[in-house]
PDB file of C-alpha atoms in Angstrom:
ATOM      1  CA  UNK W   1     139.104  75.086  79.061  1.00  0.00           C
ATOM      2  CA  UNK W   2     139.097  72.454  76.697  1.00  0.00           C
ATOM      3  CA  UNK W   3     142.538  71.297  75.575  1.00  0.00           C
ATOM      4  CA  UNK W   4     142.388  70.435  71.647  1.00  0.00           C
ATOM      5  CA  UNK W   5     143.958  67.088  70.944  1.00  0.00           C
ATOM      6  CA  UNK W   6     147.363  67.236  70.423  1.00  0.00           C
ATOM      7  CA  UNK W   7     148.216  70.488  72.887  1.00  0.00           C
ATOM      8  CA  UNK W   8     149.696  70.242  76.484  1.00  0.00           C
ATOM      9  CA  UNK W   9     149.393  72.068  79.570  1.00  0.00           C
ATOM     10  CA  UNK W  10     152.689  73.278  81.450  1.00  0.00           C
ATOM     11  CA  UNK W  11     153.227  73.916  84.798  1.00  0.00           C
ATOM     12  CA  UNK W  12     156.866  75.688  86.102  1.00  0.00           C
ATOM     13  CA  UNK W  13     157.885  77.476  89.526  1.00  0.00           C
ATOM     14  CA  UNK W  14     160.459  78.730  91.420  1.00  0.00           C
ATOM     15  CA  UNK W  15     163.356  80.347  88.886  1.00  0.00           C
ATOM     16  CA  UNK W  16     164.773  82.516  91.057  1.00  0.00           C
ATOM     17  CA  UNK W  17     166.344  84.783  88.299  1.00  0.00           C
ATOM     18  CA  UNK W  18     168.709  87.379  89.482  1.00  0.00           C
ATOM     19  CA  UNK W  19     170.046  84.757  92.636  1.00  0.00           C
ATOM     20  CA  UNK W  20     172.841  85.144  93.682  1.00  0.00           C
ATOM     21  CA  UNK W  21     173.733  86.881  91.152  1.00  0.00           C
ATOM     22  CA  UNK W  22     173.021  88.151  87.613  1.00  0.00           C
ATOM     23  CA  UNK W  23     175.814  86.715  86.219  1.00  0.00           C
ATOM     24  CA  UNK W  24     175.180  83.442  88.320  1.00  0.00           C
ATOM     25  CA  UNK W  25     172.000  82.704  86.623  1.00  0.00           C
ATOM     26  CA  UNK W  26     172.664  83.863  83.393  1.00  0.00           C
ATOM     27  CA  UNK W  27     173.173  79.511  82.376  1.00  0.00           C
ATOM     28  CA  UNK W  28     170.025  79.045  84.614  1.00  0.00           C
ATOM     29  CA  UNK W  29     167.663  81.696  82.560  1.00  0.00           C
ATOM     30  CA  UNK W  30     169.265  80.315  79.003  1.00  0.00           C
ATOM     31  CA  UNK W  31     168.262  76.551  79.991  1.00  0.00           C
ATOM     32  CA  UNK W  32     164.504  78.117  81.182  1.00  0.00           C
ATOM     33  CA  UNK W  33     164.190  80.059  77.999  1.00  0.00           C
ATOM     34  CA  UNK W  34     165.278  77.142  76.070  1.00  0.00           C
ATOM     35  CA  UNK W  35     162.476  75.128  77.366  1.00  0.00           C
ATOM     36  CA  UNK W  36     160.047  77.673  76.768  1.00  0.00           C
ATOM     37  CA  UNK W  37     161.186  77.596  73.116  1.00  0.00           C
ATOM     38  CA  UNK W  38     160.878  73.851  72.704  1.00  0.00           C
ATOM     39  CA  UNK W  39     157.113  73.562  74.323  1.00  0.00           C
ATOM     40  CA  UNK W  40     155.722  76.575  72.346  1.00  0.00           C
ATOM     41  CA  UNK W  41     155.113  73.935  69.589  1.00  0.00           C
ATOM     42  CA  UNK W  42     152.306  72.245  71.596  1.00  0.00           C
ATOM     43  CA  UNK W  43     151.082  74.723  74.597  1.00  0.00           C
ATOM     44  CA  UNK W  44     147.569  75.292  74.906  1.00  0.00           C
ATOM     45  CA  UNK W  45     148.310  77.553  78.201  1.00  0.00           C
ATOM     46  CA  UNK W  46     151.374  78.184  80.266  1.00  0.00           C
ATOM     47  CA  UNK W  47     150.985  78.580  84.109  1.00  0.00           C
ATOM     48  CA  UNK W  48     154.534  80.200  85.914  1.00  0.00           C
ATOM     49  CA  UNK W  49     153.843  79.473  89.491  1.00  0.00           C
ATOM     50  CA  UNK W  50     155.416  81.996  91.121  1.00  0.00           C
ATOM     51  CA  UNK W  51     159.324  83.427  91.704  1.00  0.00           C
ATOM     52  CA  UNK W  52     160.379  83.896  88.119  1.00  0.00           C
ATOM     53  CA  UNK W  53     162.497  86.474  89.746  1.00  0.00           C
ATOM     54  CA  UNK W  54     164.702  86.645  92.737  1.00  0.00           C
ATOM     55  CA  UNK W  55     163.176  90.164  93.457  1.00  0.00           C
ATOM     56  CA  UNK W  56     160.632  92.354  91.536  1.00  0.00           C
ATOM     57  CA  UNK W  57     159.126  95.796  92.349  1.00  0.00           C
ATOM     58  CA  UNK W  58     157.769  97.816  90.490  1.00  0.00           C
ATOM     59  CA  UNK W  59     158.115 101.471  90.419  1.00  0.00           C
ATOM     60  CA  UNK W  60     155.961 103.625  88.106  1.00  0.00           C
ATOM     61  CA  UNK W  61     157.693 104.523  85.609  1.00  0.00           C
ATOM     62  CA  UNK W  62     160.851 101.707  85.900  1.00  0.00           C
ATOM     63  CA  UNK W  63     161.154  98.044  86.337  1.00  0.00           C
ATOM     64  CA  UNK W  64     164.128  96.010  87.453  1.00  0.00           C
ATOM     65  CA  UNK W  65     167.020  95.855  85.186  1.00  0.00           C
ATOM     66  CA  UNK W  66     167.859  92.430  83.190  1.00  0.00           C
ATOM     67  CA  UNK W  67     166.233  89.229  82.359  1.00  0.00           C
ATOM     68  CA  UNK W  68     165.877  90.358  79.106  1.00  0.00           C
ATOM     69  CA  UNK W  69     165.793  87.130  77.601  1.00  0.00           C
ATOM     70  CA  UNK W  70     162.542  85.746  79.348  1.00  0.00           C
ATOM     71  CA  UNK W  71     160.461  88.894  78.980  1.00  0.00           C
ATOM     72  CA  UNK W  72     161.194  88.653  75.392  1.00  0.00           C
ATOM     73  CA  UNK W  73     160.639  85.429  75.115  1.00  0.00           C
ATOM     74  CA  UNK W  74     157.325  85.237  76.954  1.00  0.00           C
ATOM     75  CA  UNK W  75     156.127  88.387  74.718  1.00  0.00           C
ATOM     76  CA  UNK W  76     156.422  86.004  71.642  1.00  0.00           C
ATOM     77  CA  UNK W  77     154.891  83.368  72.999  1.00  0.00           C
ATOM     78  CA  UNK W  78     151.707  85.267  74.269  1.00  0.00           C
ATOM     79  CA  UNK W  79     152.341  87.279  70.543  1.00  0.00           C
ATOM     80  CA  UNK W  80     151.673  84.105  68.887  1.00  0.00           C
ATOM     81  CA  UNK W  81     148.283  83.510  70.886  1.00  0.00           C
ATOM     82  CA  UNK W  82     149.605  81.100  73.552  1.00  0.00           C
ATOM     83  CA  UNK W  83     147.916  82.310  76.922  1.00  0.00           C
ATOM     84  CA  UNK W  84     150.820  82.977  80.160  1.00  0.00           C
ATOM     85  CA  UNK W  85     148.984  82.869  83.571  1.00  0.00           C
ATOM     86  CA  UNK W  86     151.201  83.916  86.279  1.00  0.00           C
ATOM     87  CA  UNK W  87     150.983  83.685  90.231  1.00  0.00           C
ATOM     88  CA  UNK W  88     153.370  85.615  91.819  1.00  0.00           C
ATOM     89  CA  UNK W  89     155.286  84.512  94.866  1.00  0.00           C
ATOM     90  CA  UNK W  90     156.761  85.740  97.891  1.00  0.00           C
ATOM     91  CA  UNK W  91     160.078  86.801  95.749  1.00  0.00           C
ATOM     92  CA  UNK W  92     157.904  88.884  93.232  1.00  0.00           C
ATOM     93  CA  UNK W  93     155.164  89.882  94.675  1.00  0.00           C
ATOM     94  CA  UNK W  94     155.285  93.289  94.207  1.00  0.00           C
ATOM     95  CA  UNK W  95     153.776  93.215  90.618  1.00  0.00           C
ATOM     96  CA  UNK W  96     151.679  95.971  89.469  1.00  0.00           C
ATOM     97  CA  UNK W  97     150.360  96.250  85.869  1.00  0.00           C
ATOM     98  CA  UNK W  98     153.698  95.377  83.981  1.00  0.00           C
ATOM     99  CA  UNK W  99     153.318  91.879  82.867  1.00  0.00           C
ATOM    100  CA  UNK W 100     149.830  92.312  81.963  1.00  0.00           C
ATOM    101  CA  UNK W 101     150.109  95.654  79.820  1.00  0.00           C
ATOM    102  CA  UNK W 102     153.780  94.784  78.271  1.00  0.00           C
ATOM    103  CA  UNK W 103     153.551  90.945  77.855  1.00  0.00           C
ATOM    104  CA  UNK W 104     149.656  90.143  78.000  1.00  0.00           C
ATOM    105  CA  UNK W 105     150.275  88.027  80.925  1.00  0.00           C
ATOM    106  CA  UNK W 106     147.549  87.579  83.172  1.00  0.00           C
ATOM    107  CA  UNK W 107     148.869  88.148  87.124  1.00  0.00           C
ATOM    108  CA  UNK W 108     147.377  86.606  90.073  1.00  0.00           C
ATOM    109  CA  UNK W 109     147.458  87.013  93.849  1.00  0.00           C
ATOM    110  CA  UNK W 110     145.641  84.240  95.045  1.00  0.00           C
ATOM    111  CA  UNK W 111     145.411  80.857  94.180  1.00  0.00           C
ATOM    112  CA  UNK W 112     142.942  80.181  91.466  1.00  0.00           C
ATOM    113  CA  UNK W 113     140.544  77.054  90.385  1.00  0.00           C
ATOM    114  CA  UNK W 114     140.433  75.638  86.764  1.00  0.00           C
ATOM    115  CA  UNK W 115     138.841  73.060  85.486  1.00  0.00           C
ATOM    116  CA  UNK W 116     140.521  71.661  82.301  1.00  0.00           C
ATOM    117  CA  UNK W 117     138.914  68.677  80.460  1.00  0.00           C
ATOM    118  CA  UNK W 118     136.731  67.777  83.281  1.00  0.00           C
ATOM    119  CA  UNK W 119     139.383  67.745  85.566  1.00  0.00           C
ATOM    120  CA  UNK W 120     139.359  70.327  88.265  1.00  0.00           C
ATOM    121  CA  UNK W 121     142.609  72.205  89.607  1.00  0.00           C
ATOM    122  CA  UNK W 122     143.440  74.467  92.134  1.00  0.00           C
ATOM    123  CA  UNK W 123     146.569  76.191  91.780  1.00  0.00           C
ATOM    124  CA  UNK W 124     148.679  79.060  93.280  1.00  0.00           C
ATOM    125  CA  UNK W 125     152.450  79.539  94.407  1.00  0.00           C
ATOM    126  CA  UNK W 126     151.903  78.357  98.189  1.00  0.00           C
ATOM    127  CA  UNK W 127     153.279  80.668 100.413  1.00  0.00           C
ATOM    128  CA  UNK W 128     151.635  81.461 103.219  1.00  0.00           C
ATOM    129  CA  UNK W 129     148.836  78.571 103.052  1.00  0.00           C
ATOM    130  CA  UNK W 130     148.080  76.137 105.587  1.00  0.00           C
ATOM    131  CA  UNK W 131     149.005  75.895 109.128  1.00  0.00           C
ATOM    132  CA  UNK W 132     152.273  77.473 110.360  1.00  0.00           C
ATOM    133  CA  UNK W 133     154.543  79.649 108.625  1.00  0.00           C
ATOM    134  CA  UNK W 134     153.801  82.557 111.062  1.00  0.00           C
ATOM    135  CA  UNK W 135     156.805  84.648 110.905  1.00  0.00           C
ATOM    136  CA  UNK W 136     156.185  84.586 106.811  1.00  0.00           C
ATOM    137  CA  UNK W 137     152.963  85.500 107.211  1.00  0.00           C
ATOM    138  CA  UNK W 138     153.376  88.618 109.066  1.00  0.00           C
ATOM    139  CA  UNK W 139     156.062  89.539 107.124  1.00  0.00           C
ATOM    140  CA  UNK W 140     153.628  89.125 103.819  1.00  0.00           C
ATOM    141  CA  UNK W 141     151.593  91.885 105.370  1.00  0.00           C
ATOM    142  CA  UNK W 142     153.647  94.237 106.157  1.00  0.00           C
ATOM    143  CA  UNK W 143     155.524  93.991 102.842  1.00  0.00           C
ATOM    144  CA  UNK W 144     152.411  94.134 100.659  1.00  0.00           C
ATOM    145  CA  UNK W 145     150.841  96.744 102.948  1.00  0.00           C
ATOM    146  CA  UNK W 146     149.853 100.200 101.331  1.00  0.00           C
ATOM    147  CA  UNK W 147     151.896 101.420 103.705  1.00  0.00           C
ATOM    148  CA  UNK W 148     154.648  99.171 102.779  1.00  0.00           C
ATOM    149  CA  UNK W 149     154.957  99.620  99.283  1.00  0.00           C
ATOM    150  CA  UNK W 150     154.487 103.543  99.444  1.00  0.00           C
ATOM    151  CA  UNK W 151     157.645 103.843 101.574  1.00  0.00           C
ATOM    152  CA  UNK W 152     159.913 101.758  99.255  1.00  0.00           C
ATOM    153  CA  UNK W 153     159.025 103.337  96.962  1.00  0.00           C
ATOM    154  CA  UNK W 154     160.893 106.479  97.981  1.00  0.00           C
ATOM    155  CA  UNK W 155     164.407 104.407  98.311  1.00  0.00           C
ATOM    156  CA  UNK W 156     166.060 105.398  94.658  1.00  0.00           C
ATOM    157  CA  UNK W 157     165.888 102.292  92.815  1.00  0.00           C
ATOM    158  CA  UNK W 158     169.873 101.705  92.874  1.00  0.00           C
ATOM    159  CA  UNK W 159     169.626 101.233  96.785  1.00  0.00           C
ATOM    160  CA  UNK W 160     166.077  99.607  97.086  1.00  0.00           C
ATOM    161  CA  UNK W 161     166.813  97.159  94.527  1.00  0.00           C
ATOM    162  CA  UNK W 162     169.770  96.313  96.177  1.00  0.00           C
ATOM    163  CA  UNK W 163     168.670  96.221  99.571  1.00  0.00           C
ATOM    164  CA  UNK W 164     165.998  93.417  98.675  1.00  0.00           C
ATOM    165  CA  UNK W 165     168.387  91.560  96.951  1.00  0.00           C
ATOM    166  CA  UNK W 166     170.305  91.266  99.987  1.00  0.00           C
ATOM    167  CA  UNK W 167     167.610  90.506 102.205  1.00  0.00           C
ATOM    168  CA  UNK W 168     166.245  88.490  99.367  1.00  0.00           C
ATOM    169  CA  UNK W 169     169.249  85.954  99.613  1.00  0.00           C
ATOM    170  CA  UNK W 170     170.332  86.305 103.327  1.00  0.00           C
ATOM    171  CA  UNK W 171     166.873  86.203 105.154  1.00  0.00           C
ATOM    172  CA  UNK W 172     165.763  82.644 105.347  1.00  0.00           C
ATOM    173  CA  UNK W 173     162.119  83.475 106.077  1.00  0.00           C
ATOM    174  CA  UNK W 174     162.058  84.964 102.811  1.00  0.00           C
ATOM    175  CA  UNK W 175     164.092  82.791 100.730  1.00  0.00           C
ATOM    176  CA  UNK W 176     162.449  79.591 102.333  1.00  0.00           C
ATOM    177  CA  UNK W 177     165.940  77.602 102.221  1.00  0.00           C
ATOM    178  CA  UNK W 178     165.251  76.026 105.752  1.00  0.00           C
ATOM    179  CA  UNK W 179     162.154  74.703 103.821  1.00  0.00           C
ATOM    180  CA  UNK W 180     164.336  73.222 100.940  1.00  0.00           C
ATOM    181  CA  UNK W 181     163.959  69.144 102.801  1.00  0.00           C
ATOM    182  CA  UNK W 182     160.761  66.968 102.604  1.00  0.00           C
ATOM    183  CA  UNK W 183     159.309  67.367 106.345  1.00  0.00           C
ATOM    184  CA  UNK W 184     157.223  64.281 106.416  1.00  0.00           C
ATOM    185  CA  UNK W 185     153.414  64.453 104.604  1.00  0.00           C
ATOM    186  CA  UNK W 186     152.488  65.190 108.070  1.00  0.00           C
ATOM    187  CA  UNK W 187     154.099  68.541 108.222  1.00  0.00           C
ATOM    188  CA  UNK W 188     154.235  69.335 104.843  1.00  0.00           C
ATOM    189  CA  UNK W 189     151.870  72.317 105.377  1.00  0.00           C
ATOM    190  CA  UNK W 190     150.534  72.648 101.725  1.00  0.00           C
ATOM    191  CA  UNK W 191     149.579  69.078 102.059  1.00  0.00           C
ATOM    192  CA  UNK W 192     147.743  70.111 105.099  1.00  0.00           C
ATOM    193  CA  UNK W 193     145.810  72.690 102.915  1.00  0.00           C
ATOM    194  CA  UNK W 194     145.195  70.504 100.325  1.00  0.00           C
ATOM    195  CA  UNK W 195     143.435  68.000 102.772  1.00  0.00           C
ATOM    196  CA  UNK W 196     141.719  70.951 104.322  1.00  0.00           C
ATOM    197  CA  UNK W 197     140.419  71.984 101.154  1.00  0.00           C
ATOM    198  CA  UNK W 198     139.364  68.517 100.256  1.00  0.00           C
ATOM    199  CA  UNK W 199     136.636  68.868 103.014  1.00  0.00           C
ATOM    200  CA  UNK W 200     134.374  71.049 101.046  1.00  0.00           C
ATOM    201  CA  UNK W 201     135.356  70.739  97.767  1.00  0.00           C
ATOM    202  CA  UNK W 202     137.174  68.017  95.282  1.00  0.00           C
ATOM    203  CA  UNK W 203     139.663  68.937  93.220  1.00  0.00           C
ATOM    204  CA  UNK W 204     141.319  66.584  91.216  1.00  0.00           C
ATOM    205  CA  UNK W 205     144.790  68.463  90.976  1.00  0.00           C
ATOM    206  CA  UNK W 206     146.506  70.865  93.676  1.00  0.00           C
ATOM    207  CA  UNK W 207     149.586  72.666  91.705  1.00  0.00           C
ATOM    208  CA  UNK W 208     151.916  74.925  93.681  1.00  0.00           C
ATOM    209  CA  UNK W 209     155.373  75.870  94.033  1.00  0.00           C
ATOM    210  CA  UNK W 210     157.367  77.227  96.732  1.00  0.00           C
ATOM    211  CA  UNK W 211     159.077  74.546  97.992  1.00  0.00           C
ATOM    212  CA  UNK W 212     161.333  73.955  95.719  1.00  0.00           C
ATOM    213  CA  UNK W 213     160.485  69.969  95.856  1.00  0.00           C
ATOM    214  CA  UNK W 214     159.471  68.158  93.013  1.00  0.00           C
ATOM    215  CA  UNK W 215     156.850  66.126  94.985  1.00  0.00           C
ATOM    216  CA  UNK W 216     153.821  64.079  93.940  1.00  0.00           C
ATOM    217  CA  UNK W 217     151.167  62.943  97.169  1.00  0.00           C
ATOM    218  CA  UNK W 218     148.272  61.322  96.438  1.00  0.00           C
ATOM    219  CA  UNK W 219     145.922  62.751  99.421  1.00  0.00           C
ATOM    220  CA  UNK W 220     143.122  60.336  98.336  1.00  0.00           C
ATOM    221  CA  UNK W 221     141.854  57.889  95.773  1.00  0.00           C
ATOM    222  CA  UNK W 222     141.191  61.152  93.046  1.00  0.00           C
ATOM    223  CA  UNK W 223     143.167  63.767  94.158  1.00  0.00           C
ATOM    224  CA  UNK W 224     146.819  64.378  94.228  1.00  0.00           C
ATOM    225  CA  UNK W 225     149.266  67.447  95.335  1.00  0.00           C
ATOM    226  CA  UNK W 226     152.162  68.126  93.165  1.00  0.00           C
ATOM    227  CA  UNK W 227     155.077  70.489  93.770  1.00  0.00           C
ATOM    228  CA  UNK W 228     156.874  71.566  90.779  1.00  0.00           C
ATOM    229  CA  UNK W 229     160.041  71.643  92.588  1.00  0.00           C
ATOM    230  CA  UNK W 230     162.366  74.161  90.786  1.00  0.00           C
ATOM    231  CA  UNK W 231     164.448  75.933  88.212  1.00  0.00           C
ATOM    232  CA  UNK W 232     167.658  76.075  90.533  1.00  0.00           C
ATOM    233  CA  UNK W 233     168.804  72.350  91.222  1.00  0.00           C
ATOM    234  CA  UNK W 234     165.762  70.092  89.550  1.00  0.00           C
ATOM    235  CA  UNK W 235     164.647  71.962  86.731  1.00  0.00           C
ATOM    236  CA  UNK W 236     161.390  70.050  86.909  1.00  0.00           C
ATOM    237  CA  UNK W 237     158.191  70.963  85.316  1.00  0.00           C
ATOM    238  CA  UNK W 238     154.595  69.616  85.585  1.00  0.00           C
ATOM    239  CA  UNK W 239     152.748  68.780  82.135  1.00  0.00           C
ATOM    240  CA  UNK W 240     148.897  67.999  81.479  1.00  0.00           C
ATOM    241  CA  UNK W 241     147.993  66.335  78.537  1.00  0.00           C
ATOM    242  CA  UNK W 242     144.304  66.412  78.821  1.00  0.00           C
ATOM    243  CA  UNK W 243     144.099  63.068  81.068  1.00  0.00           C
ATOM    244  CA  UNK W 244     147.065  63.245  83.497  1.00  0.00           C
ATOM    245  CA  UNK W 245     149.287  65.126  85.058  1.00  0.00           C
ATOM    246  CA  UNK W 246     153.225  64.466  85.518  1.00  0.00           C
ATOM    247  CA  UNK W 247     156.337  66.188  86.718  1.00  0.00           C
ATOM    248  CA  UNK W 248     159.308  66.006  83.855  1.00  0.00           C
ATOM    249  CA  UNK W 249     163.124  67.039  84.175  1.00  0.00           C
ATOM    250  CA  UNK W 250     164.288  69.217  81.624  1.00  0.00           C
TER     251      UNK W 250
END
């Protein structure tokens, strides 16, 4: 993608809508909405890294209830030709079909490489990635198992909804808050899979989310890892503007 002159690149993670409560992040989703409004003017692309919400499933035929005011708002922006790319995280990664067919938002999985004005990225949520983080991992497997997802889906929505929630908020292997502290580059382990990555192939920019740390690590002379941080105490962002990259409080 080449960025016309003029037109940014954003970059935001870890909202968290829905936590603890509705209610509770009501002022949290106005201040994210807000900002969408404000950078509309000048997006070439907007990448949400993961965790919009505090828990997402979908069902066939229903969705959780709320957040009204960021589905909206993301429909207008993707209305008015402005691309959304989302990667969803360990919070809402039960995503199947709605964002894409409702708000035009492409979904992704995995982490995905971009190259944008001859700069190359590589950018995904982060959980899961890099050494460690075993009892996560097995969790991801079972929860995004076939198996899994067929047997929530028989809990009415009223009780599996609220279930997650609470396990959502209360189990810290899911909500990552024993994470929320800078380890040390040594044990950061998305800087570990950066560097890993950097053995057989460059990238100039690794993007995730996850830990809710706005963090910027150069891992060598050209490339750099950046956290976005998060929409809960930093309300940071990341912004490209053809040439560099830099993380911005809102």
């Amino acid at each position: 993608m080449n960025i016309p002159k003029g037109k940014k690149i954003y970059f935001a993670s870890d909202n968290h809508l829905g936590a603890p409560t509705a209610e509770a992040s009501r002022p949290r989703e106005q201040k994210f909405v807000a900002w969408l409004e404000e950078i509309k003017h000048d997006a070439a692309a907007i990448f949400l890294m993961g965790d919009l919400f505090d828990f997402w499933f979908e069902y066939k035929t229903v969705v959780p209830k709320g957040f009204t005011r960021t589905l909206g708002k993301l429909a207008e922006i993707t209305d008015a030709g402005i691309p959304i790319y989302f990667f969803v995280g360990n919070h809402d990664l039960w995503m199947d079909g709605y964002f894409e067919e409702e708000l035009g938002i492409s979904v992704y999985h995995k982490p995905q490489e971009y190259t944008f004005n001859n700069k190359t990225f590589l950018i995904g949520h982060g959980d899961g990635l890099g050494p460690g983080d075993t009892g996560y991992k097995r969790m991801k497997k079972i929860f995004t198992s076939r198996f899994g997802k067929w047997l929530f889906r028989w809990l009415h929505p009223d009780i599996g909804v609220r279930i997650a929630q609470y396990l959502s908020v209360k189990n810290k292997l899911i909500s990552g808050d024993d994470d929320a502290k800078f380890l040390g580059e040594d044990n950061e382990w998305l800087v570990q899979y950066c560097k890993r990555k950097l053995e057989t192939k460059h990238s100039d920019y690794f993007i995730f989310g996850h830990r809710h740390l706005p963090l910027e690590i150069d891992l060598n002379e050209n490339s750099k890892y950046v956290n976005l941080g998060d929409w809960i105490q930093y309300y940071t962002y990341g912004v490209f503007d053809g040439e560099n990259l830099e993380l911005k409080k809102f």
